[in-house]
Coordinates of N, CA and C in Angstrom, one line a residue:
X1 N -40.7 56.7 13.9 CA -41.5 55.7 13.3 C -40.6 54.8 12.5
X2 N -39.2 55.1 12.5 CA -38.3 54.1 11.9 C -38.0 53.0 13.0
X3 N -38.3 53.4 14.4 CA -38.0 52.4 15.2 C -38.7 51.3 15.4
X4 N -40.3 51.8 15.2 CA -41.4 50.8 15.0 C -41.1 49.5 14.2
X5 N -40.6 50.0 12.7 CA -40.7 49.3 11.6 C -39.3 48.4 11.8
X6 N -38.3 48.7 12.7 CA -37.3 47.6 13.0 C -37.9 46.7 14.0
X7 N -38.5 47.0 14.9 CA -39.2 46.0 15.9 C -40.2 45.0 15.0
X8 N -40.7 45.3 14.1 CA -41.6 44.4 13.3 C -40.7 43.4 12.7
X9 N -39.6 43.4 12.1 CA -38.6 42.7 11.5 C -38.6 41.2 12.2
X10 N -38.2 41.5 13.5 CA -37.7 40.3 14.1 C -39.1 39.1 14.0
X11 N -40.4 39.8 14.4 CA -41.4 39.2 14.1 C -42.0 38.4 12.9
X12 N -41.6 39.2 12.0 CA -41.8 38.5 10.8 C -41.0 37.3 10.3
X13 N -39.7 37.7 10.8 CA -38.6 36.5 10.7 C -39.3 35.1 11.5
X14 N -39.6 35.4 12.6 CA -40.0 34.3 13.6 C -41.3 33.7 12.7
X15 N -42.4 34.4 12.1 CA -43.1 34.1 11.6 C -42.9 33.2 10.4
X16 N -41.9 33.6 9.8 CA -41.6 32.7 8.5 C -40.9 31.4 8.6
X17 N -40.2 31.6 10.2 CA -39.6 30.4 10.6 C -40.4 29.3 10.9
X18 N -41.7 30.0 11.5 CA -43.0 29.0 11.9 C -43.6 28.3 11.0
X19 N -43.8 29.3 9.8 CA -44.7 28.5 8.4 C -43.6 27.7 7.9
X20 N -42.1 27.6 8.1 CA -41.3 26.9 7.4 C -41.4 25.3 8.2
X21 N -41.4 25.5 9.4 CA -41.4 24.3 10.3 C -42.6 23.6 10.0
X22 N -43.8 24.4 10.2 CA -44.9 23.8 9.8 C -45.1 23.0 8.6
X23 N -44.8 23.4 7.4 CA -44.5 23.2 6.1 C -43.6 21.8 6.1
X24 N -42.7 21.7 6.8 CA -41.8 20.6 7.1 C -42.3 19.4 7.7
X25 N -43.1 19.9 8.9 CA -44.1 18.9 9.3 C -45.0 18.3 8.3
X26 N -45.5 19.1 7.8 CA -46.8 18.4 6.8 C -46.1 17.7 5.8
X27 N -45.0 18.2 5.5 CA -44.3 17.0 4.4 C -44.0 15.9 4.9
X28 N -43.3 15.8 5.9 CA -43.1 14.6 6.9 C -44.2 13.8 7.1
X29 N -45.2 14.1 7.2 CA -46.5 13.1 7.2 C -46.9 12.8 6.2
X30 N -47.1 13.5 5.0 CA -47.1 13.1 3.5 C -46.4 12.3 3.3
X31 N -45.0 12.3 3.6 CA -44.0 11.2 3.5 C -44.3 10.0 4.1
X32 N -44.7 9.8 5.5 CA -45.0 8.8 6.1 C -46.1 8.2 5.6
X33 N -47.2 8.6 5.3 CA -48.7 8.1 4.7 C -48.5 7.8 3.5
X34 N -47.8 8.4 2.3 CA -47.8 8.0 1.0 C -46.6 7.1 0.6
X35 N -45.3 7.9 0.8 CA -44.3 7.2 0.2 C -43.8 6.1 1.1
X36 N -44.2 5.9 2.5 CA -43.6 4.9 3.2 C -44.7 3.6 3.3
X37 N -46.1 4.4 3.2 CA -46.9 3.3 3.4 C -47.3 2.7 2.1
X38 N -47.1 3.6 1.1 CA -47.4 2.8 -0.2 C -46.3 2.0 -1.0
X39 N -45.2 2.9 -1.0 CA -44.1 2.3 -1.9 C -43.4 1.4 -1.2
X40 N -43.4 1.3 0.0 CA -42.8 0.1 0.8 C -43.8 -1.1 1.3
X41 N -45.2 -0.9 0.8 CA -46.1 -1.7 1.2 C -45.7 -3.0 0.5
X42 N -45.2 -3.3 -0.8 CA -45.0 -4.2 -1.6 C -43.9 -5.1 -0.7
X43 N -42.9 -4.1 -0.2 CA -41.8 -5.1 0.5 C -42.4 -5.8 1.6
X44 N -43.0 -5.2 2.6 CA -43.5 -5.5 3.7 C -44.6 -6.8 3.1
X45 N -45.2 -6.6 2.6 CA -46.4 -7.7 2.0 C -45.3 -8.8 1.4
X46 N -44.4 -8.8 1.1 CA -43.8 -9.7 0.6 C -43.1 -10.6 1.7
X47 N -42.7 -9.7 2.7 CA -42.2 -10.6 4.2 C -43.2 -11.2 4.6
X48 N -44.5 -10.8 4.7 CA -45.8 -11.3 5.4 C -45.9 -12.7 4.8
X49 N -45.8 -12.5 3.2 CA -46.2 -13.8 2.5 C -45.2 -14.8 2.7
X50 N -43.7 -14.5 2.6 CA -42.9 -15.5 3.3 C -43.3 -16.1 4.6
X51 N -43.9 -15.7 5.5 CA -44.3 -16.2 6.4 C -45.4 -17.1 6.3
X52 N -46.5 -16.7 5.3 CA -47.6 -17.4 5.1 C -47.1 -18.5 4.7
X53 N -46.1 -18.6 3.7 CA -45.8 -19.7 3.1 C -45.1 -20.9 4.0
X54 N -44.3 -20.4 5.1 CA -43.7 -21.3 6.1 C -44.9 -22.1 7.0
X55 N -46.1 -21.3 7.2 CA -47.1 -21.6 8.2 C -48.0 -22.6 7.6
X56 N -47.8 -23.7 7.9 CA -49.0 -24.9 7.6 C -49.7 -25.3 8.5
X57 N -51.2 -25.4 8.1 CA -52.1 -26.2 8.9 C -51.5 -27.6 9.3
X58 N -51.6 -27.8 10.6 CA -51.3 -29.1 11.2 C -49.8 -29.1 11.8
X59 N -49.3 -28.0 11.5 CA -47.8 -27.9 11.7 C -47.5 -27.2 13.2
X60 N -46.3 -27.6 13.7 CA -46.1 -26.9 14.7 C -46.1 -25.4 15.2
X61 N -46.5 -24.6 16.3 CA -46.6 -23.4 16.3 C -45.0 -23.0 16.8
X62 N -44.7 -23.9 17.7 CA -43.3 -23.7 18.0 C -42.1 -23.8 17.0
X63 N -42.4 -24.9 15.8 CA -41.5 -24.8 14.8 C -41.9 -23.5 13.8
X64 N -42.9 -23.0 14.0 CA -43.2 -21.6 13.1 C -42.5 -20.8 13.6
X65 N -42.6 -20.6 14.8 CA -41.5 -19.2 15.8 C -40.2 -19.7 15.3
X66 N -39.7 -21.0 15.2 CA -38.2 -21.1 14.7 C -37.9 -20.7 13.4
X67 N -38.8 -21.0 12.5 CA -38.6 -20.6 11.0 C -38.6 -19.2 10.9
X68 N -39.8 -18.6 11.3 CA -39.9 -17.2 11.4 C -38.8 -16.4 11.7
X69 N -38.0 -16.8 13.0 CA -37.1 -16.1 13.5 C -36.0 -15.9 12.7
X70 N -35.7 -16.8 11.6 CA -34.8 -17.0 10.6 C -35.1 -16.1 9.4
X71 N -36.5 -15.8 9.0 CA -36.6 -15.0 8.2 C -36.2 -13.7 8.1
X72 N -36.1 -12.9 7.1 CA -35.9 -11.3 7.1 C -37.0 -10.7 7.5
X73 N -36.9 -9.6 8.4 CA -38.1 -8.9 8.9 C -37.9 -7.7 8.9
X74 N -37.7 -7.0 7.8 CA -37.3 -5.5 8.1 C -38.6 -5.0 8.5
X75 N -39.6 -5.2 8.0 CA -41.0 -4.4 8.2 C -42.0 -5.0 9.0
X76 N -41.9 -6.1 9.5 CA -43.0 -7.1 10.2 C -42.7 -6.9 11.5
X77 N -44.1 -6.4 12.3 CA -43.9 -6.7 13.7 C -44.8 -7.9 14.0
X78 N -44.3 -8.5 15.3 CA -44.9 -9.8 15.6 C -45.7 -9.8 17.0
X79 N -46.8 -10.2 17.3 CA -47.3 -10.4 18.6 C -47.7 -11.9 18.9
X80 N -47.8 -12.5 19.9 CA -48.1 -13.6 20.2 C -48.9 -13.6 21.6
X81 N -50.1 -14.3 21.5 CA -51.1 -14.6 22.6 C -51.6 -15.8 22.9
X82 N -50.7 -16.6 23.6 CA -50.7 -17.9 24.0 C -50.8 -18.8 22.4
X83 N -51.9 -19.1 21.8 CA -51.8 -20.1 20.5 C -52.4 -19.1 19.3
X84 N -52.0 -18.1 19.5 CA -52.2 -17.1 18.2 C -50.9 -16.2 18.0
X85 N -50.7 -16.0 16.8 CA -49.7 -15.2 16.4 C -50.3 -14.3 15.5
X86 N -49.8 -13.0 15.6 CA -50.2 -11.7 14.5 C -49.0 -11.1 14.1
X87 N -48.8 -11.2 12.7 CA -47.8 -10.5 12.2 C -48.2 -9.2 11.3
X88 N -47.8 -8.4 11.3 CA -48.4 -7.0 10.5 C -47.6 -6.3 10.0
X89 N -47.7 -5.7 9.2 CA -46.9 -4.4 8.2 C -47.3 -3.3 8.5
X90 N -46.2 -2.2 8.2 CA -46.4 -0.9 8.8 C -47.7 -0.1 8.4
X91 N -48.2 0.8 9.2 CA -49.2 1.5 9.1 C -49.3 2.2 7.7
X92 N -50.7 1.9 7.1 CA -51.0 2.6 5.6 C -52.0 3.4 5.9
X93 N -52.2 4.4 5.1 CA -53.3 5.1 4.9 C -54.4 4.5 4.5
X94 N -55.6 4.8 5.4 CA -56.8 4.0 5.0 C -56.7 2.5 5.5
X95 N -56.0 2.3 6.5 CA -55.9 0.9 7.2 C -55.9 -0.2 6.3
X96 N -54.9 -0.1 5.2 CA -54.9 -1.0 4.2 C -53.9 -2.0 4.4
X97 N -53.3 -1.6 5.7 CA -51.8 -2.8 6.1 C -52.7 -4.0 6.3
X98 N -51.6 -5.1 5.9 CA -52.0 -6.5 6.0 C -51.4 -7.0 7.4
X99 N -52.6 -7.9 8.0 CA -52.4 -8.7 8.9 C -52.1 -10.1 8.9
X100 N -51.3 -11.0 9.3 CA -51.4 -12.3 8.9 C -51.7 -12.9 10.5
X101 N -52.8 -13.9 10.5 CA -53.1 -14.5 11.6 C -53.0 -15.8 11.8
X102 N -52.2 -16.4 12.6 CA -51.8 -17.8 12.7 C -52.5 -18.1 13.9
X103 N -53.7 -18.8 13.8 CA -54.3 -19.5 15.0 C -54.0 -21.2 15.3
X104 N -53.9 -21.4 16.6 CA -53.5 -22.9 16.8 C -54.1 -23.5 17.9
X105 N -54.2 -24.7 18.1 CA -55.0 -25.2 19.2 C -53.9 -26.3 19.6
X106 N -53.6 -26.2 20.9 CA -52.8 -27.3 21.6 C -51.4 -27.3 20.7
X107 N -51.0 -26.2 20.3 CA -49.8 -26.0 19.9 C -49.6 -26.4 18.2
X108 N -50.6 -26.6 17.8 CA -50.9 -27.3 16.2 C -51.7 -26.3 15.3
X109 N -51.1 -25.8 14.4 CA -51.8 -24.7 13.7 C -53.0 -25.3 12.6
X110 N -54.1 -24.3 13.1 CA -55.5 -24.7 12.6 C -55.9 -23.8 11.4
X111 N -55.3 -22.3 11.4 CA -55.6 -21.4 10.6 C -54.7 -20.4 10.3
X112 N -54.3 -20.1 9.1 CA -53.7 -19.1 8.6 C -54.3 -18.1 7.6
X113 N -54.6 -16.9 8.1 CA -55.3 -16.2 7.4 C -54.8 -14.5 7.2
X114 N -54.7 -13.8 6.2 CA -54.4 -12.6 5.8 C -55.4 -11.5 5.8
X115 N -55.6 -10.6 6.7 CA -56.6 -9.7 6.5 C -55.9 -8.4 6.9
X116 N -57.0 -7.3 6.8 CA -56.5 -5.9 6.8 C -56.7 -5.4 8.2
X117 N -56.3 -4.0 8.4 CA -56.1 -3.6 9.7 C -57.9 -3.4 10.2
X118 N -58.6 -2.9 9.2 CA -60.1 -2.9 9.5 C -60.9 -3.8 9.9
X119 N -60.6 -5.0 9.2 CA -61.6 -5.9 9.6 C -60.9 -7.3 9.5
X120 N -61.0 -8.2 10.5 CA -60.4 -9.7 10.3 C -61.4 -10.3 9.3
X121 N -62.7 -9.9 9.2 CA -63.5 -10.5 7.8 C -63.1 -10.0 6.6
X122 N -62.2 -9.1 6.5 CA -61.8 -8.4 4.9 C -60.6 -8.9 4.7
X123 N -60.5 -9.8 3.6 CA -59.5 -10.6 3.0 C -59.1 -9.8 1.5
X124 N -57.8 -9.1 1.8 CA -57.4 -8.3 0.6 C -57.5 -9.2 -0.8
X125 N -57.7 -8.7 -1.8 CA -57.9 -9.3 -3.0 C -56.5 -9.6 -3.5
X126 N -55.5 -9.1 -3.3 CA -54.3 -9.7 -3.7 C -53.5 -10.7 -2.6
X127 N -54.1 -10.9 -1.7 CA -53.3 -11.8 -0.5 C -54.0 -13.3 -1.0
X128 N -53.1 -14.4 -0.6 CA -53.4 -15.8 -1.0 C -54.8 -16.0 0.0
X129 N -55.3 -17.0 -0.6 CA -56.5 -17.7 0.3 C -56.0 -18.2 1.9
X130 N -57.0 -18.2 2.5 CA -56.8 -18.7 3.9 C -56.3 -20.1 3.8
X131 N -55.8 -20.8 4.9 CA -55.5 -22.1 5.0 C -56.3 -22.3 6.5
X132 N -56.8 -23.5 6.4 CA -57.5 -23.9 7.1 C -58.9 -23.8 7.7
X133 N -59.2 -24.0 8.9 CA -60.8 -23.3 9.2 C -60.3 -22.1 10.2
X134 N -61.0 -21.0 10.0 CA -60.5 -19.9 10.4 C -61.9 -19.4 11.1
X135 N -61.6 -18.9 12.4 CA -62.7 -18.3 12.9 C -62.8 -16.9 12.9
X136 N -63.7 -16.0 12.8 CA -63.7 -14.9 12.7 C -63.8 -13.9 14.0
X137 N -63.4 -14.2 15.2 CA -63.5 -13.7 16.7 C -62.0 -13.0 16.8
X138 N -62.0 -12.1 17.5 CA -60.8 -11.3 18.2 C -60.6 -12.3 19.4

């Protein structure tokens, strides 16, 4: 009987180690979603607003690209599709991260709009107003 009790001890240690790993992973996800997503959201939104400020309707898209390259962008990611620039903040719980959409025609900016990941039509309450005539098509 004593030998069977000793063989159960390593399994209990493995089970405890597994629980610890699962708990650490869970806490890591909570950190990412809440701490990273909410605490740093203001810093990310501030960087996005700095880009919003330099993007002027009627301005050159090429000049905007040059100005944005000089701005601090710790949190911002950017994508470019022809005459469209999309700048985004990090993922947040509830898809509440902001996107800055800059549309242009023939190299001149026609629209500057902030929206959330959920919809191009949803304008966050704390965001500044749209600049120019903005379409709501992707």
